[in-house]
mmCIF file with all atom_site columns, C-alpha atoms and ligand atoms in Angstrom:
data_model
loop_
_atom_site.group_PDB
_atom_site.id
_atom_site.type_symbol
_atom_site.label_atom_id
_atom_site.label_alt_id
_atom_site.label_comp_id
_atom_site.label_asym_id
_atom_site.label_entity_id
_atom_site.label_seq_id
_atom_site.pdbx_PDB_ins_code
_atom_site.Cartn_x
_atom_site.Cartn_y
_atom_site.Cartn_z
_atom_site.occupancy
_atom_site.B_iso_or_equiv
_atom_site.pdbx_formal_charge
_atom_site.auth_seq_id
_atom_site.auth_comp_id
_atom_site.auth_asym_id
_atom_site.auth_atom_id
_atom_site.pdbx_PDB_model_num
ATOM   1   C  CA  . MET A 1 1   ? 13.016  -27.259 -2.881  1.00 0.00 ? 3   MET A CA  1
ATOM   2   C  CA  . PRO A 1 2   ? 9.423   -26.513 -1.732  1.00 0.00 ? 4   PRO A CA  1
ATOM   3   C  CA  . ILE A 1 3   ? 8.583   -24.332 1.163   1.00 0.00 ? 5   ILE A CA  1
ATOM   4   C  CA  . ILE A 1 4   ? 6.923   -26.382 3.930   1.00 0.00 ? 6   ILE A CA  1
ATOM   5   C  CA  . ALA A 1 5   ? 4.286   -24.604 5.982   1.00 0.00 ? 7   ALA A CA  1
ATOM   6   C  CA  . PRO A 1 6   ? 2.673   -26.929 8.722   1.00 0.00 ? 8   PRO A CA  1
ATOM   7   C  CA  . SER A 1 7   ? -0.852  -25.819 9.611   1.00 0.00 ? 9   SER A CA  1
ATOM   8   C  CA  . ILE A 1 8   ? -1.297  -25.069 13.357  1.00 0.00 ? 10  ILE A CA  1
ATOM   9   C  CA  . LEU A 1 9   ? -4.963  -25.749 13.041  1.00 0.00 ? 11  LEU A CA  1
ATOM   10  C  CA  . ALA A 1 10  ? -4.130  -29.447 13.350  1.00 0.00 ? 12  ALA A CA  1
ATOM   11  C  CA  . ALA A 1 11  ? -1.993  -29.064 16.501  1.00 0.00 ? 13  ALA A CA  1
ATOM   12  C  CA  . ASP A 1 12  ? -3.133  -30.044 20.011  1.00 0.00 ? 14  ASP A CA  1
ATOM   13  C  CA  . PHE A 1 13  ? -4.302  -26.625 21.170  1.00 0.00 ? 15  PHE A CA  1
ATOM   14  C  CA  . LEU A 1 14  ? -3.582  -27.590 24.790  1.00 0.00 ? 16  LEU A CA  1
ATOM   15  C  CA  . HIS A 1 15  ? 0.163   -27.848 23.817  1.00 0.00 ? 17  HIS A CA  1
ATOM   16  C  CA  . LEU A 1 16  ? 0.657   -24.905 21.283  1.00 0.00 ? 18  LEU A CA  1
ATOM   17  C  CA  . ALA A 1 17  ? 4.125   -24.093 22.575  1.00 0.00 ? 19  ALA A CA  1
ATOM   18  C  CA  . GLU A 1 18  ? 5.300   -27.599 21.844  1.00 0.00 ? 20  GLU A CA  1
ATOM   19  C  CA  . ALA A 1 19  ? 3.747   -27.349 18.367  1.00 0.00 ? 21  ALA A CA  1
ATOM   20  C  CA  . CYS A 1 20  ? 6.015   -24.226 17.856  1.00 0.00 ? 22  CYS A CA  1
ATOM   21  C  CA  . GLU A 1 21  ? 9.021   -25.843 19.098  1.00 0.00 ? 23  GLU A CA  1
ATOM   22  C  CA  . LEU A 1 22  ? 8.472   -28.746 16.762  1.00 0.00 ? 24  LEU A CA  1
ATOM   23  C  CA  . VAL A 1 23  ? 8.246   -26.545 13.892  1.00 0.00 ? 25  VAL A CA  1
ATOM   24  C  CA  . ASN A 1 24  ? 11.125  -24.475 14.952  1.00 0.00 ? 26  ASN A CA  1
ATOM   25  C  CA  . ASP A 1 25  ? 13.388  -27.568 15.210  1.00 0.00 ? 27  ASP A CA  1
ATOM   26  C  CA  . SER A 1 26  ? 12.094  -29.108 11.915  1.00 0.00 ? 28  SER A CA  1
ATOM   27  C  CA  . GLU A 1 27  ? 13.017  -28.579 8.281   1.00 0.00 ? 29  GLU A CA  1
ATOM   28  C  CA  . ALA A 1 28  ? 9.733   -26.711 7.785   1.00 0.00 ? 30  ALA A CA  1
ATOM   29  C  CA  . ASP A 1 29  ? 10.090  -22.970 6.496   1.00 0.00 ? 31  ASP A CA  1
ATOM   30  C  CA  . TRP A 1 30  ? 6.813   -21.271 7.551   1.00 0.00 ? 32  TRP A CA  1
ATOM   31  C  CA  . PHE A 1 31  ? 3.941   -21.493 10.106  1.00 0.00 ? 33  PHE A CA  1
ATOM   32  C  CA  . HIS A 1 32  ? 0.465   -21.528 8.426   1.00 0.00 ? 34  HIS A CA  1
ATOM   33  C  CA  . LEU A 1 33  ? -2.218  -19.923 10.652  1.00 0.00 ? 35  LEU A CA  1
ATOM   34  C  CA  . ASP A 1 34  ? -5.814  -20.324 9.666   1.00 0.00 ? 36  ASP A CA  1
ATOM   35  C  CA  . VAL A 1 35  ? -8.163  -17.759 10.796  1.00 0.00 ? 37  VAL A CA  1
ATOM   36  C  CA  . MET A 1 36  ? -11.902 -18.466 10.400  1.00 0.00 ? 38  MET A CA  1
ATOM   37  C  CA  . ASP A 1 37  ? -14.782 -16.306 11.218  1.00 0.00 ? 39  ASP A CA  1
ATOM   38  C  CA  . GLY A 1 38  ? -17.927 -18.583 11.153  1.00 0.00 ? 40  GLY A CA  1
ATOM   39  C  CA  . ARG A 1 39  ? -19.360 -16.212 8.240   1.00 0.00 ? 41  ARG A CA  1
ATOM   40  C  CA  . PHE A 1 40  ? -16.995 -16.719 5.279   1.00 0.00 ? 42  PHE A CA  1
ATOM   41  C  CA  . VAL A 1 41  ? -16.618 -20.330 6.173   1.00 0.00 ? 43  VAL A CA  1
ATOM   42  C  CA  . PRO A 1 42  ? -18.733 -22.536 8.484   1.00 0.00 ? 44  PRO A CA  1
ATOM   43  C  CA  . ASN A 1 43  ? -16.212 -22.720 11.277  1.00 0.00 ? 45  ASN A CA  1
ATOM   44  C  CA  . ILE A 1 44  ? -14.486 -20.548 13.948  1.00 0.00 ? 46  ILE A CA  1
ATOM   45  C  CA  . SER A 1 45  ? -10.780 -21.169 14.751  1.00 0.00 ? 47  SER A CA  1
ATOM   46  C  CA  . TYR A 1 46  ? -8.708  -18.500 16.472  1.00 0.00 ? 48  TYR A CA  1
ATOM   47  C  CA  . GLY A 1 47  ? -7.690  -14.916 16.046  1.00 0.00 ? 49  GLY A CA  1
ATOM   48  C  CA  . MET A 1 48  ? -5.068  -12.292 16.642  1.00 0.00 ? 50  MET A CA  1
ATOM   49  C  CA  . SER A 1 49  ? -4.597  -12.956 20.391  1.00 0.00 ? 51  SER A CA  1
ATOM   50  C  CA  . ILE A 1 50  ? -3.597  -16.450 19.887  1.00 0.00 ? 52  ILE A CA  1
ATOM   51  C  CA  . ILE A 1 51  ? -1.359  -15.652 16.930  1.00 0.00 ? 53  ILE A CA  1
ATOM   52  C  CA  . ALA A 1 52  ? 0.243   -13.013 19.172  1.00 0.00 ? 54  ALA A CA  1
ATOM   53  C  CA  . GLN A 1 53  ? 0.826   -15.846 21.892  1.00 0.00 ? 55  GLN A CA  1
ATOM   54  C  CA  . LEU A 1 54  ? 2.268   -18.106 19.263  1.00 0.00 ? 56  LEU A CA  1
ATOM   55  C  CA  . ARG A 1 55  ? 4.683   -15.292 18.056  1.00 0.00 ? 57  ARG A CA  1
ATOM   56  C  CA  . LYS A 1 56  ? 6.492   -15.446 21.302  1.00 0.00 ? 58  LYS A CA  1
ATOM   57  C  CA  . ALA A 1 57  ? 7.515   -19.043 20.544  1.00 0.00 ? 59  ALA A CA  1
ATOM   58  C  CA  . GLY A 1 58  ? 7.384   -19.448 16.764  1.00 0.00 ? 60  GLY A CA  1
ATOM   59  C  CA  . LYS A 1 59  ? 10.693  -18.451 15.191  1.00 0.00 ? 61  LYS A CA  1
ATOM   60  C  CA  . LYS A 1 60  ? 9.771   -18.960 11.455  1.00 0.00 ? 62  LYS A CA  1
ATOM   61  C  CA  . PHE A 1 61  ? 7.863   -16.967 8.909   1.00 0.00 ? 63  PHE A CA  1
ATOM   62  C  CA  . PHE A 1 62  ? 4.181   -16.379 9.944   1.00 0.00 ? 64  PHE A CA  1
ATOM   63  C  CA  . ASP A 1 63  ? 1.922   -17.039 6.952   1.00 0.00 ? 65  ASP A CA  1
ATOM   64  C  CA  . VAL A 1 64  ? -1.655  -15.970 8.047   1.00 0.00 ? 66  VAL A CA  1
ATOM   65  C  CA  . HIS A 1 65  ? -4.518  -17.221 5.950   1.00 0.00 ? 67  HIS A CA  1
ATOM   66  C  CA  . LEU A 1 66  ? -7.720  -15.192 6.586   1.00 0.00 ? 68  LEU A CA  1
ATOM   67  C  CA  . MET A 1 67  ? -10.961 -16.976 5.823   1.00 0.00 ? 69  MET A CA  1
ATOM   68  C  CA  . ILE A 1 68  ? -13.001 -14.220 6.789   1.00 0.00 ? 70  ILE A CA  1
ATOM   69  C  CA  . LEU A 1 69  ? -15.302 -11.413 5.404   1.00 0.00 ? 71  LEU A CA  1
ATOM   70  C  CA  . GLU A 1 70  ? -14.058 -7.782  5.548   1.00 0.00 ? 72  GLU A CA  1
ATOM   71  C  CA  . PRO A 1 71  ? -10.435 -8.652  6.121   1.00 0.00 ? 73  PRO A CA  1
ATOM   72  C  CA  . GLU A 1 72  ? -9.456  -4.872  5.763   1.00 0.00 ? 74  GLU A CA  1
ATOM   73  C  CA  . LYS A 1 73  ? -10.932 -4.308  9.258   1.00 0.00 ? 75  LYS A CA  1
ATOM   74  C  CA  . TYR A 1 74  ? -8.368  -6.561  10.859  1.00 0.00 ? 76  TYR A CA  1
ATOM   75  C  CA  . ALA A 1 75  ? -5.266  -6.325  8.695   1.00 0.00 ? 77  ALA A CA  1
ATOM   76  C  CA  . GLU A 1 76  ? -3.441  -3.921  10.953  1.00 0.00 ? 78  GLU A CA  1
ATOM   77  C  CA  . GLU A 1 77  ? -4.123  -5.948  14.078  1.00 0.00 ? 79  GLU A CA  1
ATOM   78  C  CA  . PHE A 1 78  ? -2.842  -9.132  12.330  1.00 0.00 ? 80  PHE A CA  1
ATOM   79  C  CA  . LYS A 1 79  ? 0.363   -7.352  11.501  1.00 0.00 ? 81  LYS A CA  1
ATOM   80  C  CA  . GLU A 1 80  ? 0.753   -6.244  15.086  1.00 0.00 ? 82  GLU A CA  1
ATOM   81  C  CA  . ALA A 1 81  ? -0.025  -9.721  16.197  1.00 0.00 ? 83  ALA A CA  1
ATOM   82  C  CA  . GLY A 1 82  ? 3.129   -10.812 14.241  1.00 0.00 ? 84  GLY A CA  1
ATOM   83  C  CA  . ALA A 1 83  ? 1.781   -11.758 10.815  1.00 0.00 ? 85  ALA A CA  1
ATOM   84  C  CA  . GLU A 1 84  ? 4.310   -11.385 7.858   1.00 0.00 ? 86  GLU A CA  1
ATOM   85  C  CA  . GLY A 1 85  ? 2.247   -12.747 5.148   1.00 0.00 ? 87  GLY A CA  1
ATOM   86  C  CA  . LEU A 1 86  ? -1.521  -12.098 5.061   1.00 0.00 ? 88  LEU A CA  1
ATOM   87  C  CA  . THR A 1 87  ? -3.789  -13.823 2.576   1.00 0.00 ? 89  THR A CA  1
ATOM   88  C  CA  . VAL A 1 88  ? -7.075  -12.997 1.898   1.00 0.00 ? 90  VAL A CA  1
ATOM   89  C  CA  . HIS A 1 89  ? -9.854  -14.768 -0.169  1.00 0.00 ? 91  HIS A CA  1
ATOM   90  C  CA  . TRP A 1 90  ? -10.750 -13.706 -3.632  1.00 0.00 ? 92  TRP A CA  1
ATOM   91  C  CA  . GLU A 1 91  ? -14.457 -14.436 -2.924  1.00 0.00 ? 93  GLU A CA  1
ATOM   92  C  CA  . ALA A 1 92  ? -14.327 -12.402 0.416   1.00 0.00 ? 94  ALA A CA  1
ATOM   93  C  CA  . CYS A 1 93  ? -12.996 -9.252  -1.386  1.00 0.00 ? 95  CYS A CA  1
ATOM   94  C  CA  . PRO A 1 94  ? -15.012 -7.087  -3.834  1.00 0.00 ? 96  PRO A CA  1
ATOM   95  C  CA  . ASN A 1 95  ? -12.177 -4.561  -3.920  1.00 0.00 ? 97  ASN A CA  1
ATOM   96  C  CA  . LEU A 1 96  ? -9.275  -7.014  -3.983  1.00 0.00 ? 98  LEU A CA  1
ATOM   97  C  CA  . HIS A 1 97  ? -6.745  -4.388  -5.281  1.00 0.00 ? 99  HIS A CA  1
ATOM   98  C  CA  . ARG A 1 98  ? -7.477  -2.194  -2.413  1.00 0.00 ? 100 ARG A CA  1
ATOM   99  C  CA  . ASN A 1 99  ? -6.890  -5.100  0.112   1.00 0.00 ? 101 ASN A CA  1
ATOM   100 C  CA  . ILE A 1 100 ? -3.577  -5.939  -1.526  1.00 0.00 ? 102 ILE A CA  1
ATOM   101 C  CA  . GLN A 1 101 ? -2.337  -2.361  -1.379  1.00 0.00 ? 103 GLN A CA  1
ATOM   102 C  CA  . GLN A 1 102 ? -3.252  -2.212  2.297   1.00 0.00 ? 104 GLN A CA  1
ATOM   103 C  CA  . ILE A 1 103 ? -1.471  -5.487  3.263   1.00 0.00 ? 105 ILE A CA  1
ATOM   104 C  CA  . LYS A 1 104 ? 1.708   -4.249  1.578   1.00 0.00 ? 106 LYS A CA  1
ATOM   105 C  CA  . GLY A 1 105 ? 1.312   -0.810  2.977   1.00 0.00 ? 107 GLY A CA  1
ATOM   106 C  CA  . LEU A 1 106 ? 1.577   -2.498  6.431   1.00 0.00 ? 108 LEU A CA  1
ATOM   107 C  CA  . GLY A 1 107 ? 4.593   -4.032  5.285   1.00 0.00 ? 109 GLY A CA  1
ATOM   108 C  CA  . MET A 1 108 ? 3.454   -7.698  4.943   1.00 0.00 ? 110 MET A CA  1
ATOM   109 C  CA  . LYS A 1 109 ? 3.560   -9.982  1.996   1.00 0.00 ? 111 LYS A CA  1
ATOM   110 C  CA  . ALA A 1 110 ? 0.263   -10.086 0.208   1.00 0.00 ? 112 ALA A CA  1
ATOM   111 C  CA  . GLY A 1 111 ? -1.515  -13.177 -0.873  1.00 0.00 ? 113 GLY A CA  1
ATOM   112 C  CA  . VAL A 1 112 ? -4.928  -14.190 -2.476  1.00 0.00 ? 114 VAL A CA  1
ATOM   113 C  CA  . ALA A 1 113 ? -6.654  -17.576 -1.725  1.00 0.00 ? 115 ALA A CA  1
ATOM   114 C  CA  . VAL A 1 114 ? -9.014  -18.949 -4.379  1.00 0.00 ? 116 VAL A CA  1
ATOM   115 C  CA  . ASN A 1 115 ? -11.733 -21.574 -3.458  1.00 0.00 ? 117 ASN A CA  1
ATOM   116 C  CA  . PRO A 1 116 ? -12.022 -24.741 -5.457  1.00 0.00 ? 118 PRO A CA  1
ATOM   117 C  CA  . HIS A 1 117 ? -14.641 -23.292 -7.682  1.00 0.00 ? 119 HIS A CA  1
ATOM   118 C  CA  . THR A 1 118 ? -12.803 -20.046 -8.603  1.00 0.00 ? 120 THR A CA  1
ATOM   119 C  CA  . PRO A 1 119 ? -10.946 -20.099 -11.790 1.00 0.00 ? 121 PRO A CA  1
ATOM   120 C  CA  . VAL A 1 120 ? -7.218  -19.079 -11.354 1.00 0.00 ? 122 VAL A CA  1
ATOM   121 C  CA  . ALA A 1 121 ? -7.652  -17.071 -14.723 1.00 0.00 ? 123 ALA A CA  1
ATOM   122 C  CA  . PHE A 1 122 ? -9.583  -14.607 -12.474 1.00 0.00 ? 124 PHE A CA  1
ATOM   123 C  CA  . LEU A 1 123 ? -6.222  -13.560 -11.102 1.00 0.00 ? 125 LEU A CA  1
ATOM   124 C  CA  . ARG A 1 124 ? -4.627  -12.714 -14.101 1.00 0.00 ? 126 ARG A CA  1
ATOM   125 C  CA  . ASP A 1 125 ? -4.943  -8.803  -13.902 1.00 0.00 ? 127 ASP A CA  1
ATOM   126 C  CA  . ILE A 1 126 ? -3.727  -8.612  -10.289 1.00 0.00 ? 128 ILE A CA  1
ATOM   127 C  CA  . LEU A 1 127 ? -0.912  -11.396 -10.401 1.00 0.00 ? 129 LEU A CA  1
ATOM   128 C  CA  . GLY A 1 128 ? 1.858   -8.583  -10.802 1.00 0.00 ? 130 GLY A CA  1
ATOM   129 C  CA  . ASP A 1 129 ? 0.724   -7.491  -7.260  1.00 0.00 ? 131 ASP A CA  1
ATOM   130 C  CA  . LEU A 1 130 ? 0.831   -10.586 -5.547  1.00 0.00 ? 132 LEU A CA  1
ATOM   131 C  CA  . ASP A 1 131 ? 3.455   -12.284 -3.598  1.00 0.00 ? 133 ASP A CA  1
ATOM   132 C  CA  . LEU A 1 132 ? 1.528   -15.466 -3.034  1.00 0.00 ? 134 LEU A CA  1
ATOM   133 C  CA  . VAL A 1 133 ? -1.543  -17.262 -4.398  1.00 0.00 ? 135 VAL A CA  1
ATOM   134 C  CA  . ASN A 1 134 ? -3.020  -20.004 -2.221  1.00 0.00 ? 136 ASN A CA  1
ATOM   135 C  CA  . ILE A 1 135 ? -4.967  -22.625 -4.255  1.00 0.00 ? 137 ILE A CA  1
ATOM   136 C  CA  . MET A 1 136 ? -7.361  -24.220 -1.890  1.00 0.00 ? 138 MET A CA  1
ATOM   137 C  CA  . SER A 1 137 ? -7.489  -27.776 -2.631  1.00 0.00 ? 139 SER A CA  1
ATOM   138 C  CA  . VAL A 1 138 ? -10.466 -28.629 -0.271  1.00 0.00 ? 140 VAL A CA  1
ATOM   139 C  CA  . ASN A 1 139 ? -13.355 -26.289 0.593   1.00 0.00 ? 141 ASN A CA  1
ATOM   140 C  CA  . PRO A 1 140 ? -11.971 -23.877 3.369   1.00 0.00 ? 142 PRO A CA  1
ATOM   141 C  CA  . GLY A 1 141 ? -13.213 -24.388 6.955   1.00 0.00 ? 143 GLY A CA  1
ATOM   142 C  CA  . PHE A 1 142 ? -11.775 -27.479 8.237   1.00 0.00 ? 144 PHE A CA  1
ATOM   143 C  CA  . GLY A 1 143 ? -8.660  -29.502 8.358   1.00 0.00 ? 145 GLY A CA  1
ATOM   144 C  CA  . GLY A 1 144 ? -8.354  -33.137 7.472   1.00 0.00 ? 146 GLY A CA  1
ATOM   145 C  CA  . GLN A 1 145 ? -10.332 -33.204 4.280   1.00 0.00 ? 147 GLN A CA  1
ATOM   146 C  CA  . SER A 1 146 ? -9.429  -34.931 1.018   1.00 0.00 ? 148 SER A CA  1
ATOM   147 C  CA  . PHE A 1 147 ? -7.518  -33.312 -1.755  1.00 0.00 ? 149 PHE A CA  1
ATOM   148 C  CA  . ILE A 1 148 ? -9.648  -32.344 -4.659  1.00 0.00 ? 150 ILE A CA  1
ATOM   149 C  CA  . SER A 1 149 ? -7.806  -33.845 -7.598  1.00 0.00 ? 151 SER A CA  1
ATOM   150 C  CA  . TYR A 1 150 ? -8.590  -31.082 -10.255 1.00 0.00 ? 152 TYR A CA  1
ATOM   151 C  CA  . SER A 1 151 ? -6.613  -28.746 -8.095  1.00 0.00 ? 153 SER A CA  1
ATOM   152 C  CA  . ILE A 1 152 ? -3.631  -30.143 -10.083 1.00 0.00 ? 154 ILE A CA  1
ATOM   153 C  CA  . GLU A 1 153 ? -4.876  -28.815 -13.257 1.00 0.00 ? 155 GLU A CA  1
ATOM   154 C  CA  . LYS A 1 154 ? -5.277  -25.370 -11.570 1.00 0.00 ? 156 LYS A CA  1
ATOM   155 C  CA  . ILE A 1 155 ? -1.742  -25.442 -10.261 1.00 0.00 ? 157 ILE A CA  1
ATOM   156 C  CA  . LYS A 1 156 ? -0.503  -26.114 -13.810 1.00 0.00 ? 158 LYS A CA  1
ATOM   157 C  CA  . GLN A 1 157 ? -2.813  -23.253 -15.175 1.00 0.00 ? 159 GLN A CA  1
ATOM   158 C  CA  . LEU A 1 158 ? -1.322  -20.867 -12.594 1.00 0.00 ? 160 LEU A CA  1
ATOM   159 C  CA  . ARG A 1 159 ? 2.205   -21.922 -12.962 1.00 0.00 ? 161 ARG A CA  1
ATOM   160 C  CA  . LYS A 1 160 ? 1.832   -21.024 -16.794 1.00 0.00 ? 162 LYS A CA  1
ATOM   161 C  CA  . LEU A 1 161 ? 0.222   -17.647 -16.170 1.00 0.00 ? 163 LEU A CA  1
ATOM   162 C  CA  . ILE A 1 162 ? 2.991   -16.754 -13.599 1.00 0.00 ? 164 ILE A CA  1
ATOM   163 C  CA  . ASP A 1 163 ? 5.770   -17.790 -15.868 1.00 0.00 ? 165 ASP A CA  1
ATOM   164 C  CA  . GLN A 1 164 ? 4.132   -15.707 -18.690 1.00 0.00 ? 166 GLN A CA  1
ATOM   165 C  CA  . THR A 1 165 ? 3.807   -12.589 -16.679 1.00 0.00 ? 167 THR A CA  1
ATOM   166 C  CA  . GLY A 1 166 ? 7.219   -13.151 -14.758 1.00 0.00 ? 168 GLY A CA  1
ATOM   167 C  CA  . SER A 1 167 ? 5.556   -11.873 -11.558 1.00 0.00 ? 169 SER A CA  1
ATOM   168 C  CA  . GLY A 1 168 ? 7.518   -14.395 -9.341  1.00 0.00 ? 170 GLY A CA  1
ATOM   169 C  CA  . THR A 1 169 ? 4.257   -14.995 -7.335  1.00 0.00 ? 171 THR A CA  1
ATOM   170 C  CA  . LEU A 1 170 ? 4.512   -17.976 -5.150  1.00 0.00 ? 172 LEU A CA  1
ATOM   171 C  CA  . ILE A 1 171 ? 1.979   -20.834 -5.545  1.00 0.00 ? 173 ILE A CA  1
ATOM   172 C  CA  . GLU A 1 172 ? 0.676   -22.201 -2.237  1.00 0.00 ? 174 GLU A CA  1
ATOM   173 C  CA  . VAL A 1 173 ? -1.436  -25.407 -2.094  1.00 0.00 ? 175 VAL A CA  1
ATOM   174 C  CA  . ASP A 1 174 ? -3.726  -25.910 0.933   1.00 0.00 ? 176 ASP A CA  1
ATOM   175 C  CA  . GLY A 1 175 ? -5.904  -28.728 2.029   1.00 0.00 ? 177 GLY A CA  1
ATOM   176 C  CA  . GLY A 1 176 ? -5.453  -32.526 1.916   1.00 0.00 ? 178 GLY A CA  1
ATOM   177 C  CA  . VAL A 1 177 ? -1.672  -32.271 1.136   1.00 0.00 ? 179 VAL A CA  1
ATOM   178 C  CA  . GLY A 1 178 ? 0.686   -35.058 2.388   1.00 0.00 ? 180 GLY A CA  1
ATOM   179 C  CA  . LEU A 1 179 ? 3.097   -37.710 1.411   1.00 0.00 ? 181 LEU A CA  1
ATOM   180 C  CA  . LYS A 1 180 ? 0.542   -39.361 -1.076  1.00 0.00 ? 182 LYS A CA  1
ATOM   181 C  CA  . ASN A 1 181 ? 0.334   -36.423 -3.290  1.00 0.00 ? 183 ASN A CA  1
ATOM   182 C  CA  . ALA A 1 182 ? 3.228   -33.835 -2.480  1.00 0.00 ? 184 ALA A CA  1
ATOM   183 C  CA  . ARG A 1 183 ? 5.296   -35.095 -5.493  1.00 0.00 ? 185 ARG A CA  1
ATOM   184 C  CA  . GLU A 1 184 ? 2.541   -34.604 -8.010  1.00 0.00 ? 186 GLU A CA  1
ATOM   185 C  CA  . ILE A 1 185 ? 1.629   -31.183 -6.576  1.00 0.00 ? 187 ILE A CA  1
ATOM   186 C  CA  . ILE A 1 186 ? 5.419   -29.915 -6.740  1.00 0.00 ? 188 ILE A CA  1
ATOM   187 C  CA  . ALA A 1 187 ? 5.616   -31.347 -10.247 1.00 0.00 ? 189 ALA A CA  1
ATOM   188 C  CA  . ALA A 1 188 ? 2.618   -29.340 -11.323 1.00 0.00 ? 190 ALA A CA  1
ATOM   189 C  CA  . GLY A 1 189 ? 4.250   -26.277 -10.187 1.00 0.00 ? 191 GLY A CA  1
ATOM   190 C  CA  . ALA A 1 190 ? 3.692   -25.562 -6.483  1.00 0.00 ? 192 ALA A CA  1
ATOM   191 C  CA  . ASP A 1 191 ? 6.202   -23.696 -4.447  1.00 0.00 ? 193 ASP A CA  1
ATOM   192 C  CA  . VAL A 1 192 ? 4.649   -24.016 -0.857  1.00 0.00 ? 194 VAL A CA  1
ATOM   193 C  CA  . LEU A 1 193 ? 2.856   -26.976 0.632   1.00 0.00 ? 195 LEU A CA  1
ATOM   194 C  CA  . VAL A 1 194 ? 0.646   -26.449 3.631   1.00 0.00 ? 196 VAL A CA  1
ATOM   195 C  CA  . ALA A 1 195 ? 0.126   -29.501 5.763   1.00 0.00 ? 197 ALA A CA  1
ATOM   196 C  CA  . GLY A 1 196 ? -2.013  -29.875 8.835   1.00 0.00 ? 198 GLY A CA  1
ATOM   197 C  CA  . ASN A 1 197 ? -2.999  -33.469 9.605   1.00 0.00 ? 199 ASN A CA  1
ATOM   198 C  CA  . ALA A 1 198 ? -0.314  -34.911 7.547   1.00 0.00 ? 200 ALA A CA  1
ATOM   199 C  CA  . VAL A 1 199 ? 2.344   -33.408 10.004  1.00 0.00 ? 201 VAL A CA  1
ATOM   200 C  CA  . PHE A 1 200 ? 0.457   -33.170 13.355  1.00 0.00 ? 202 PHE A CA  1
ATOM   201 C  CA  . ALA A 1 201 ? -1.406  -36.493 13.070  1.00 0.00 ? 203 ALA A CA  1
ATOM   202 C  CA  . SER A 1 202 ? 1.686   -38.337 11.983  1.00 0.00 ? 204 SER A CA  1
ATOM   203 C  CA  . SER A 1 203 ? 3.479   -40.603 14.512  1.00 0.00 ? 205 SER A CA  1
ATOM   204 C  CA  . ASP A 1 204 ? 6.717   -38.879 13.227  1.00 0.00 ? 206 ASP A CA  1
ATOM   205 C  CA  . PRO A 1 205 ? 6.050   -35.167 12.436  1.00 0.00 ? 207 PRO A CA  1
ATOM   206 C  CA  . LEU A 1 206 ? 9.854   -34.348 11.959  1.00 0.00 ? 208 LEU A CA  1
ATOM   207 C  CA  . GLY A 1 207 ? 10.143  -37.309 9.619   1.00 0.00 ? 209 GLY A CA  1
ATOM   208 C  CA  . THR A 1 208 ? 7.074   -36.329 7.845   1.00 0.00 ? 210 THR A CA  1
ATOM   209 C  CA  . ILE A 1 209 ? 8.301   -32.680 7.298   1.00 0.00 ? 211 ILE A CA  1
ATOM   210 C  CA  . HIS A 1 210 ? 11.625  -34.103 6.049   1.00 0.00 ? 212 HIS A CA  1
ATOM   211 C  CA  . GLN A 1 211 ? 9.935   -36.302 3.476   1.00 0.00 ? 213 GLN A CA  1
ATOM   212 C  CA  . LEU A 1 212 ? 7.473   -33.446 2.335   1.00 0.00 ? 214 LEU A CA  1
ATOM   213 C  CA  . LYS A 1 213 ? 10.666  -31.212 1.974   1.00 0.00 ? 215 LYS A CA  1
ATOM   214 C  CA  . TYR A 1 214 ? 12.442  -33.719 -0.256  1.00 0.00 ? 216 TYR A CA  1
ATOM   215 C  CA  . ALA A 1 215 ? 9.212   -35.021 -2.120  1.00 0.00 ? 217 ALA A CA  1
ATOM   216 C  CA  . HIS A 1 216 ? 10.462  -33.692 -5.325  1.00 0.00 ? 218 HIS A CA  1
ATOM   217 C  CA  . LEU A 1 217 ? 13.428  -35.918 -5.497  1.00 0.00 ? 219 LEU A CA  1
HETATM 218 C  C1  . DX5 B 2 .   ? -8.558  -25.335 5.513   1.00 0.00 ? 316 DX5 B C1  1
HETATM 219 C  C2  . DX5 B 2 .   ? -7.188  -24.633 6.022   1.00 0.00 ? 316 DX5 B C2  1
HETATM 220 C  C3  . DX5 B 2 .   ? -6.068  -25.561 5.849   1.00 0.00 ? 316 DX5 B C3  1
HETATM 221 C  C4  . DX5 B 2 .   ? -6.152  -26.710 6.757   1.00 0.00 ? 316 DX5 B C4  1
HETATM 222 C  C5  . DX5 B 2 .   ? -5.271  -27.762 6.056   1.00 0.00 ? 316 DX5 B C5  1
HETATM 223 O  O1  . DX5 B 2 .   ? -9.625  -24.512 5.583   1.00 0.00 ? 316 DX5 B O1  1
HETATM 224 O  O2  . DX5 B 2 .   ? -7.053  -23.430 5.183   1.00 0.00 ? 316 DX5 B O2  1
HETATM 225 O  O3  . DX5 B 2 .   ? -4.898  -24.631 6.008   1.00 0.00 ? 316 DX5 B O3  1
HETATM 226 O  O4  . DX5 B 2 .   ? -5.422  -26.406 8.032   1.00 0.00 ? 316 DX5 B O4  1
HETATM 227 O  O5  . DX5 B 2 .   ? -5.265  -28.928 6.918   1.00 0.00 ? 316 DX5 B O5  1
HETATM 228 P  P1  . DX5 B 2 .   ? -5.016  -30.400 6.189   1.00 0.00 ? 316 DX5 B P1  1
HETATM 229 O  O6  . DX5 B 2 .   ? -3.633  -30.262 5.734   1.00 0.00 ? 316 DX5 B O6  1
HETATM 230 O  O7  . DX5 B 2 .   ? -5.341  -31.244 7.365   1.00 0.00 ? 316 DX5 B O7  1
HETATM 231 O  O8  . DX5 B 2 .   ? -6.017  -30.644 5.041   1.00 0.00 ? 316 DX5 B O8  1
HETATM 232 ZN ZN1 . ZN  B 3 .   ? -4.917  -22.403 5.290   1.00 0.00 ? 317 ZN  B ZN1 1
#
């Protein structure tokens, strides 16, 4: 069964406590929290103080996706804010191995995200150190974009690589994921579906989460 991770970026920011309750009461497994710095990506979202507030209401795993430069400067603060998993971008980290060791040393699960133009083969040597790979299926920075179709091929390639190395790394797919494509994404080998607008812009968010959870059947 896939892990479902609703992205709070698509929630109503005036009612974040309700968004947390909704995820708590749903069949979703994780909270996906998108942090943007206006430098690595052309948008600014929210940071550790909002995550620390959400932590008071959110009862599930906090999967924090850092779309920021120099994430090593802030890893400890995100841990203190309540992050349980921290994902940094391949493109933002010239010393990626060091970032991964830092995240694990702080007691969090370590993830690496790859932009649409970054081949998954670039992760081969570090895969054994990773708890999660986030395959970005849109260009990071905004919710509500369309799924880039060749991401399916990248998921398949990464699935093969992970199965060959036996690393047990989870494959997360992020951007434009919804009821239309969830089944194909899972069939390609994804373990975690991030869904922002598909959940929060739905007239029935709980029902949509349920359908995503069972999309593989
Ligand atoms: C995009 C973020 C995503 C985003 C997904 O930069 O990393 O997590 O919130 O939103 P949807 O599901 O609406 O594409
Ligand atoms: Zn994300």
